[in-house]
JSON list of C-alpha atoms in Angstrom, two decimals:
[
{"chain": "A", "resi": 1, "resn": "MET", "atom": "CA", "xyz": [103.41, 164.24, -62.84]},
{"chain": "A", "resi": 2, "resn": "THR", "atom": "CA", "xyz": [102.12, 165.86, -66.13]},
{"chain": "A", "resi": 3, "resn": "TRP", "atom": "CA", "xyz": [104.37, 167.57, -67.62]},
{"chain": "A", "resi": 4, "resn": "GLU", "atom": "CA", "xyz": [103.10, 171.05, -66.98]},
{"chain": "A", "resi": 5, "resn": "GLU", "atom": "CA", "xyz": [103.94, 169.76, -62.84]},
{"chain": "A", "resi": 6, "resn": "ALA", "atom": "CA", "xyz": [108.18, 169.45, -64.57]},
{"chain": "A", "resi": 7, "resn": "ARG", "atom": "CA", "xyz": [107.76, 172.29, -66.77]},
{"chain": "A", "resi": 8, "resn": "ASN", "atom": "CA", "xyz": [106.78, 174.49, -63.63]},
{"chain": "A", "resi": 9, "resn": "TYR", "atom": "CA", "xyz": [109.38, 173.01, -61.15]},
{"chain": "A", "resi": 10, "resn": "CYS", "atom": "CA", "xyz": [111.77, 173.80, -63.91]},
{"chain": "A", "resi": 11, "resn": "GLU", "atom": "CA", "xyz": [110.08, 177.21, -64.92]},
{"chain": "A", "resi": 12, "resn": "LEU", "atom": "CA", "xyz": [110.83, 177.58, -60.14]},
{"chain": "A", "resi": 13, "resn": "GLN", "atom": "CA", "xyz": [114.11, 177.07, -60.64]},
{"chain": "A", "resi": 14, "resn": "ASP", "atom": "CA", "xyz": [115.22, 179.57, -63.40]},
{"chain": "A", "resi": 15, "resn": "GLY", "atom": "CA", "xyz": [115.54, 176.21, -66.40]},
{"chain": "A", "resi": 16, "resn": "PHE", "atom": "CA", "xyz": [113.30, 174.61, -69.11]},
{"chain": "A", "resi": 17, "resn": "LEU", "atom": "CA", "xyz": [112.35, 171.62, -69.83]},
{"chain": "A", "resi": 18, "resn": "THR", "atom": "CA", "xyz": [115.68, 170.27, -71.79]},
{"chain": "A", "resi": 19, "resn": "SER", "atom": "CA", "xyz": [115.96, 170.81, -75.59]},
{"chain": "A", "resi": 20, "resn": "ILE", "atom": "CA", "xyz": [117.62, 167.07, -77.28]},
{"chain": "A", "resi": 21, "resn": "THR", "atom": "CA", "xyz": [120.03, 168.73, -79.94]},
{"chain": "A", "resi": 22, "resn": "ASP", "atom": "CA", "xyz": [121.20, 165.59, -82.12]},
{"chain": "A", "resi": 23, "resn": "GLU", "atom": "CA", "xyz": [121.45, 161.67, -80.73]},
{"chain": "A", "resi": 24, "resn": "THR", "atom": "CA", "xyz": [125.36, 162.38, -79.10]},
{"chain": "A", "resi": 25, "resn": "ASN", "atom": "CA", "xyz": [122.58, 164.94, -76.51]},
{"chain": "A", "resi": 26, "resn": "LEU", "atom": "CA", "xyz": [120.42, 162.24, -75.51]},
{"chain": "A", "resi": 27, "resn": "LYS", "atom": "CA", "xyz": [122.86, 159.18, -74.81]},
{"chain": "A", "resi": 28, "resn": "TRP", "atom": "CA", "xyz": [124.52, 161.90, -73.08]},
{"chain": "A", "resi": 29, "resn": "LEU", "atom": "CA", "xyz": [121.46, 162.52, -70.76]},
{"chain": "A", "resi": 30, "resn": "ALA", "atom": "CA", "xyz": [120.57, 158.90, -70.61]},
{"chain": "A", "resi": 31, "resn": "GLU", "atom": "CA", "xyz": [124.26, 158.22, -69.08]},
{"chain": "A", "resi": 32, "resn": "ILE", "atom": "CA", "xyz": [124.10, 161.98, -67.52]},
{"chain": "A", "resi": 33, "resn": "PHE", "atom": "CA", "xyz": [121.11, 160.93, -65.89]},
{"chain": "A", "resi": 34, "resn": "GLN", "atom": "CA", "xyz": [121.06, 157.36, -65.22]},
{"chain": "A", "resi": 35, "resn": "THR", "atom": "CA", "xyz": [117.28, 157.64, -66.10]},
{"chain": "A", "resi": 36, "resn": "ARG", "atom": "CA", "xyz": [115.85, 153.56, -66.81]},
{"chain": "A", "resi": 37, "resn": "LYS", "atom": "CA", "xyz": [112.53, 155.23, -66.56]},
{"chain": "A", "resi": 38, "resn": "PRO", "atom": "CA", "xyz": [110.89, 157.41, -69.23]},
{"chain": "A", "resi": 39, "resn": "PHE", "atom": "CA", "xyz": [111.18, 161.44, -68.71]},
{"chain": "A", "resi": 40, "resn": "TRP", "atom": "CA", "xyz": [109.82, 164.34, -69.49]},
{"chain": "A", "resi": 41, "resn": "ILE", "atom": "CA", "xyz": [111.85, 167.10, -72.69]},
{"chain": "A", "resi": 42, "resn": "GLY", "atom": "CA", "xyz": [110.36, 170.47, -73.71]},
{"chain": "A", "resi": 43, "resn": "LEU", "atom": "CA", "xyz": [109.83, 169.47, -77.27]},
{"chain": "A", "resi": 44, "resn": "HIS", "atom": "CA", "xyz": [104.93, 170.61, -77.40]},
{"chain": "A", "resi": 45, "resn": "GLN", "atom": "CA", "xyz": [102.90, 171.44, -79.50]},
{"chain": "A", "resi": 46, "resn": "THR", "atom": "CA", "xyz": [100.67, 174.00, -78.35]},
{"chain": "A", "resi": 47, "resn": "GLN", "atom": "CA", "xyz": [97.83, 172.59, -80.67]},
{"chain": "A", "resi": 48, "resn": "PRO", "atom": "CA", "xyz": [96.89, 168.91, -82.49]},
{"chain": "A", "resi": 49, "resn": "ARG", "atom": "CA", "xyz": [98.83, 169.54, -86.09]},
{"chain": "A", "resi": 50, "resn": "GLY", "atom": "CA", "xyz": [100.82, 172.82, -83.90]},
{"chain": "A", "resi": 51, "resn": "PRO", "atom": "CA", "xyz": [104.98, 173.21, -84.40]},
{"chain": "A", "resi": 52, "resn": "TRP", "atom": "CA", "xyz": [105.99, 172.14, -82.04]},
{"chain": "A", "resi": 53, "resn": "VAL", "atom": "CA", "xyz": [108.42, 173.94, -80.21]},
{"chain": "A", "resi": 54, "resn": "TRP", "atom": "CA", "xyz": [110.90, 173.46, -77.68]},
{"chain": "A", "resi": 55, "resn": "HIS", "atom": "CA", "xyz": [109.60, 174.89, -74.04]},
{"chain": "A", "resi": 56, "resn": "ASN", "atom": "CA", "xyz": [113.11, 177.07, -74.21]},
{"chain": "A", "resi": 57, "resn": "PHE", "atom": "CA", "xyz": [112.55, 178.50, -78.01]},
{"chain": "A", "resi": 58, "resn": "GLU", "atom": "CA", "xyz": [115.30, 176.15, -79.34]},
{"chain": "A", "resi": 59, "resn": "HIS", "atom": "CA", "xyz": [114.79, 175.49, -83.42]},
{"chain": "A", "resi": 60, "resn": "VAL", "atom": "CA", "xyz": [113.64, 171.55, -83.72]},
{"chain": "A", "resi": 61, "resn": "GLY", "atom": "CA", "xyz": [116.22, 169.83, -85.53]},
{"chain": "A", "resi": 62, "resn": "PHE", "atom": "CA", "xyz": [116.27, 166.20, -84.39]},
{"chain": "A", "resi": 63, "resn": "THR", "atom": "CA", "xyz": [113.38, 164.26, -83.49]},
{"chain": "A", "resi": 64, "resn": "LYS", "atom": "CA", "xyz": [113.20, 160.67, -82.20]},
{"chain": "A", "resi": 65, "resn": "TRP", "atom": "CA", "xyz": [109.79, 159.10, -82.76]},
{"chain": "A", "resi": 66, "resn": "ASP", "atom": "CA", "xyz": [108.58, 155.96, -81.39]},
{"chain": "A", "resi": 67, "resn": "LYS", "atom": "CA", "xyz": [106.82, 153.88, -83.68]},
{"chain": "A", "resi": 68, "resn": "GLY", "atom": "CA", "xyz": [103.56, 155.92, -83.89]},
{"chain": "A", "resi": 69, "resn": "HIS", "atom": "CA", "xyz": [104.18, 159.04, -82.51]},
{"chain": "A", "resi": 70, "resn": "PRO", "atom": "CA", "xyz": [104.24, 162.11, -83.40]},
{"chain": "A", "resi": 71, "resn": "VAL", "atom": "CA", "xyz": [99.60, 160.22, -83.48]},
{"chain": "A", "resi": 72, "resn": "ASN", "atom": "CA", "xyz": [97.71, 163.06, -85.52]},
{"chain": "A", "resi": 73, "resn": "THR", "atom": "CA", "xyz": [100.27, 165.81, -86.75]},
{"chain": "A", "resi": 74, "resn": "LYS", "atom": "CA", "xyz": [100.49, 167.62, -89.43]},
{"chain": "A", "resi": 75, "resn": "TRP", "atom": "CA", "xyz": [103.97, 165.43, -90.94]},
{"chain": "A", "resi": 76, "resn": "ARG", "atom": "CA", "xyz": [102.10, 162.37, -90.84]},
{"chain": "A", "resi": 77, "resn": "SER", "atom": "CA", "xyz": [99.05, 161.44, -92.46]},
{"chain": "A", "resi": 78, "resn": "PRO", "atom": "CA", "xyz": [97.04, 159.87, -90.69]},
{"chain": "A", "resi": 79, "resn": "THR", "atom": "CA", "xyz": [95.88, 156.07, -90.56]},
{"chain": "A", "resi": 80, "resn": "ASN", "atom": "CA", "xyz": [92.70, 154.30, -91.46]},
{"chain": "A", "resi": 81, "resn": "LYS", "atom": "CA", "xyz": [92.13, 153.45, -87.70]},
{"chain": "A", "resi": 82, "resn": "GLN", "atom": "CA", "xyz": [92.84, 156.67, -86.68]},
{"chain": "A", "resi": 83, "resn": "ILE", "atom": "CA", "xyz": [90.37, 158.20, -88.98]},
{"chain": "A", "resi": 84, "resn": "LYS", "atom": "CA", "xyz": [88.03, 155.48, -87.35]},
{"chain": "A", "resi": 85, "resn": "ARG", "atom": "CA", "xyz": [87.85, 157.27, -83.88]},
{"chain": "A", "resi": 86, "resn": "LYS", "atom": "CA", "xyz": [89.58, 160.45, -83.07]},
{"chain": "A", "resi": 87, "resn": "HIS", "atom": "CA", "xyz": [92.37, 159.93, -81.41]},
{"chain": "A", "resi": 88, "resn": "TYR", "atom": "CA", "xyz": [92.36, 161.29, -76.85]},
{"chain": "A", "resi": 89, "resn": "LEU", "atom": "CA", "xyz": [95.59, 163.18, -78.02]},
{"chain": "A", "resi": 90, "resn": "LEU", "atom": "CA", "xyz": [92.73, 165.09, -80.91]},
{"chain": "A", "resi": 91, "resn": "GLN", "atom": "CA", "xyz": [89.29, 165.40, -78.11]},
{"chain": "A", "resi": 92, "resn": "LYS", "atom": "CA", "xyz": [88.65, 168.16, -76.85]},
{"chain": "A", "resi": 93, "resn": "GLN", "atom": "CA", "xyz": [89.80, 169.07, -72.98]},
{"chain": "A", "resi": 94, "resn": "LYS", "atom": "CA", "xyz": [86.81, 171.01, -71.32]},
{"chain": "A", "resi": 95, "resn": "HIS", "atom": "CA", "xyz": [88.71, 174.00, -69.46]},
{"chain": "A", "resi": 96, "resn": "TYR", "atom": "CA", "xyz": [92.03, 174.22, -70.79]},
{"chain": "A", "resi": 97, "resn": "ARG", "atom": "CA", "xyz": [94.07, 176.22, -71.98]},
{"chain": "A", "resi": 98, "resn": "GLY", "atom": "CA", "xyz": [98.07, 174.90, -72.22]},
{"chain": "A", "resi": 99, "resn": "PRO", "atom": "CA", "xyz": [100.16, 173.25, -74.69]},
{"chain": "A", "resi": 100, "resn": "LYS", "atom": "CA", "xyz": [97.69, 170.51, -76.12]},
{"chain": "A", "resi": 101, "resn": "ALA", "atom": "CA", "xyz": [101.12, 167.79, -77.31]},
{"chain": "A", "resi": 102, "resn": "CYS", "atom": "CA", "xyz": [103.61, 166.93, -74.69]},
{"chain": "A", "resi": 103, "resn": "VAL", "atom": "CA", "xyz": [106.70, 164.80, -75.16]},
{"chain": "A", "resi": 104, "resn": "LEU", "atom": "CA", "xyz": [108.26, 161.79, -72.53]},
{"chain": "A", "resi": 105, "resn": "VAL", "atom": "CA", "xyz": [111.11, 159.98, -73.84]},
{"chain": "A", "resi": 106, "resn": "THR", "atom": "CA", "xyz": [111.03, 156.69, -72.99]},
{"chain": "A", "resi": 107, "resn": "PRO", "atom": "CA", "xyz": [113.38, 153.84, -71.21]},
{"chain": "A", "resi": 108, "resn": "ASN", "atom": "CA", "xyz": [114.95, 152.91, -75.04]},
{"chain": "A", "resi": 109, "resn": "LEU", "atom": "CA", "xyz": [115.30, 156.43, -75.95]},
{"chain": "A", "resi": 110, "resn": "TYR", "atom": "CA", "xyz": [112.54, 156.90, -78.64]},
{"chain": "A", "resi": 111, "resn": "TRP", "atom": "CA", "xyz": [109.83, 159.81, -77.82]},
{"chain": "A", "resi": 112, "resn": "GLN", "atom": "CA", "xyz": [106.25, 160.45, -77.80]},
{"chain": "A", "resi": 113, "resn": "ASN", "atom": "CA", "xyz": [103.71, 162.68, -77.48]},
{"chain": "A", "resi": 114, "resn": "ARG", "atom": "CA", "xyz": [100.62, 162.36, -75.26]},
{"chain": "A", "resi": 115, "resn": "LEU", "atom": "CA", "xyz": [98.48, 164.87, -73.78]},
{"chain": "A", "resi": 116, "resn": "CYS", "atom": "CA", "xyz": [100.29, 167.65, -70.89]},
{"chain": "A", "resi": 117, "resn": "ASN", "atom": "CA", "xyz": [97.91, 167.81, -68.06]},
{"chain": "A", "resi": 118, "resn": "ARG", "atom": "CA", "xyz": [97.77, 163.66, -68.86]},
{"chain": "A", "resi": 119, "resn": "ILE", "atom": "CA", "xyz": [99.42, 162.13, -65.48]},
{"chain": "A", "resi": 120, "resn": "ILE", "atom": "CA", "xyz": [102.33, 160.03, -66.02]},
{"chain": "A", "resi": 121, "resn": "THR", "atom": "CA", "xyz": [103.72, 158.07, -62.72]},
{"chain": "A", "resi": 122, "resn": "ASN", "atom": "CA", "xyz": [107.50, 156.31, -62.02]},
{"chain": "A", "resi": 123, "resn": "VAL", "atom": "CA", "xyz": [108.45, 159.72, -64.86]},
{"chain": "A", "resi": 124, "resn": "ASN", "atom": "CA", "xyz": [111.12, 162.45, -64.04]},
{"chain": "A", "resi": 125, "resn": "PHE", "atom": "CA", "xyz": [112.27, 165.42, -66.61]},
{"chain": "A", "resi": 126, "resn": "ILE", "atom": "CA", "xyz": [114.95, 167.48, -67.40]},
{"chain": "A", "resi": 127, "resn": "CYS", "atom": "CA", "xyz": [115.57, 170.41, -66.51]},
{"chain": "A", "resi": 128, "resn": "MET", "atom": "CA", "xyz": [118.06, 173.31, -67.87]},
{"chain": "A", "resi": 129, "resn": "ARG", "atom": "CA", "xyz": [119.68, 176.62, -68.59]},
{"chain": "A", "resi": 130, "resn": "ASN", "atom": "CA", "xyz": [120.94, 177.97, -70.23]},
{"chain": "A", "resi": 131, "resn": "PRO", "atom": "CA", "xyz": [123.80, 176.61, -71.08]},
{"chain": "A", "resi": 132, "resn": "GLU", "atom": "CA", "xyz": [124.18, 173.95, -68.23]},
{"chain": "A", "resi": 133, "resn": "ILE", "atom": "CA", "xyz": [121.74, 171.35, -66.96]},
{"chain": "A", "resi": 134, "resn": "PHE", "atom": "CA", "xyz": [120.78, 171.38, -63.05]}
]
């Protein structure tokens, strides 16, 4: 499932992909949903190196990036390896106009940015309605 498919499902339910405001909220979501699979959340970038935005437009204050993530954002200096080759998140994608980089929460509750239109197998997602989760 792609991030976009998860987003579209949530929107059809009059909701959003979940936002995570702090560590307590992250652990609560993992405990309530008892997911041992990675899951999509609403954090995304509309363009490479652009600002991070929540699907429901909440302020982005808390993040929990996995080692090496986020890949090539303006908040991080590229390493020599990244300078030598263009990362897949920055490669041009023909005819694609949606968000570029979206966030997946790993089973150990760290965040990784991935292409929004790339299919990830065996992945979940969590929708929310303000202020409730469904």
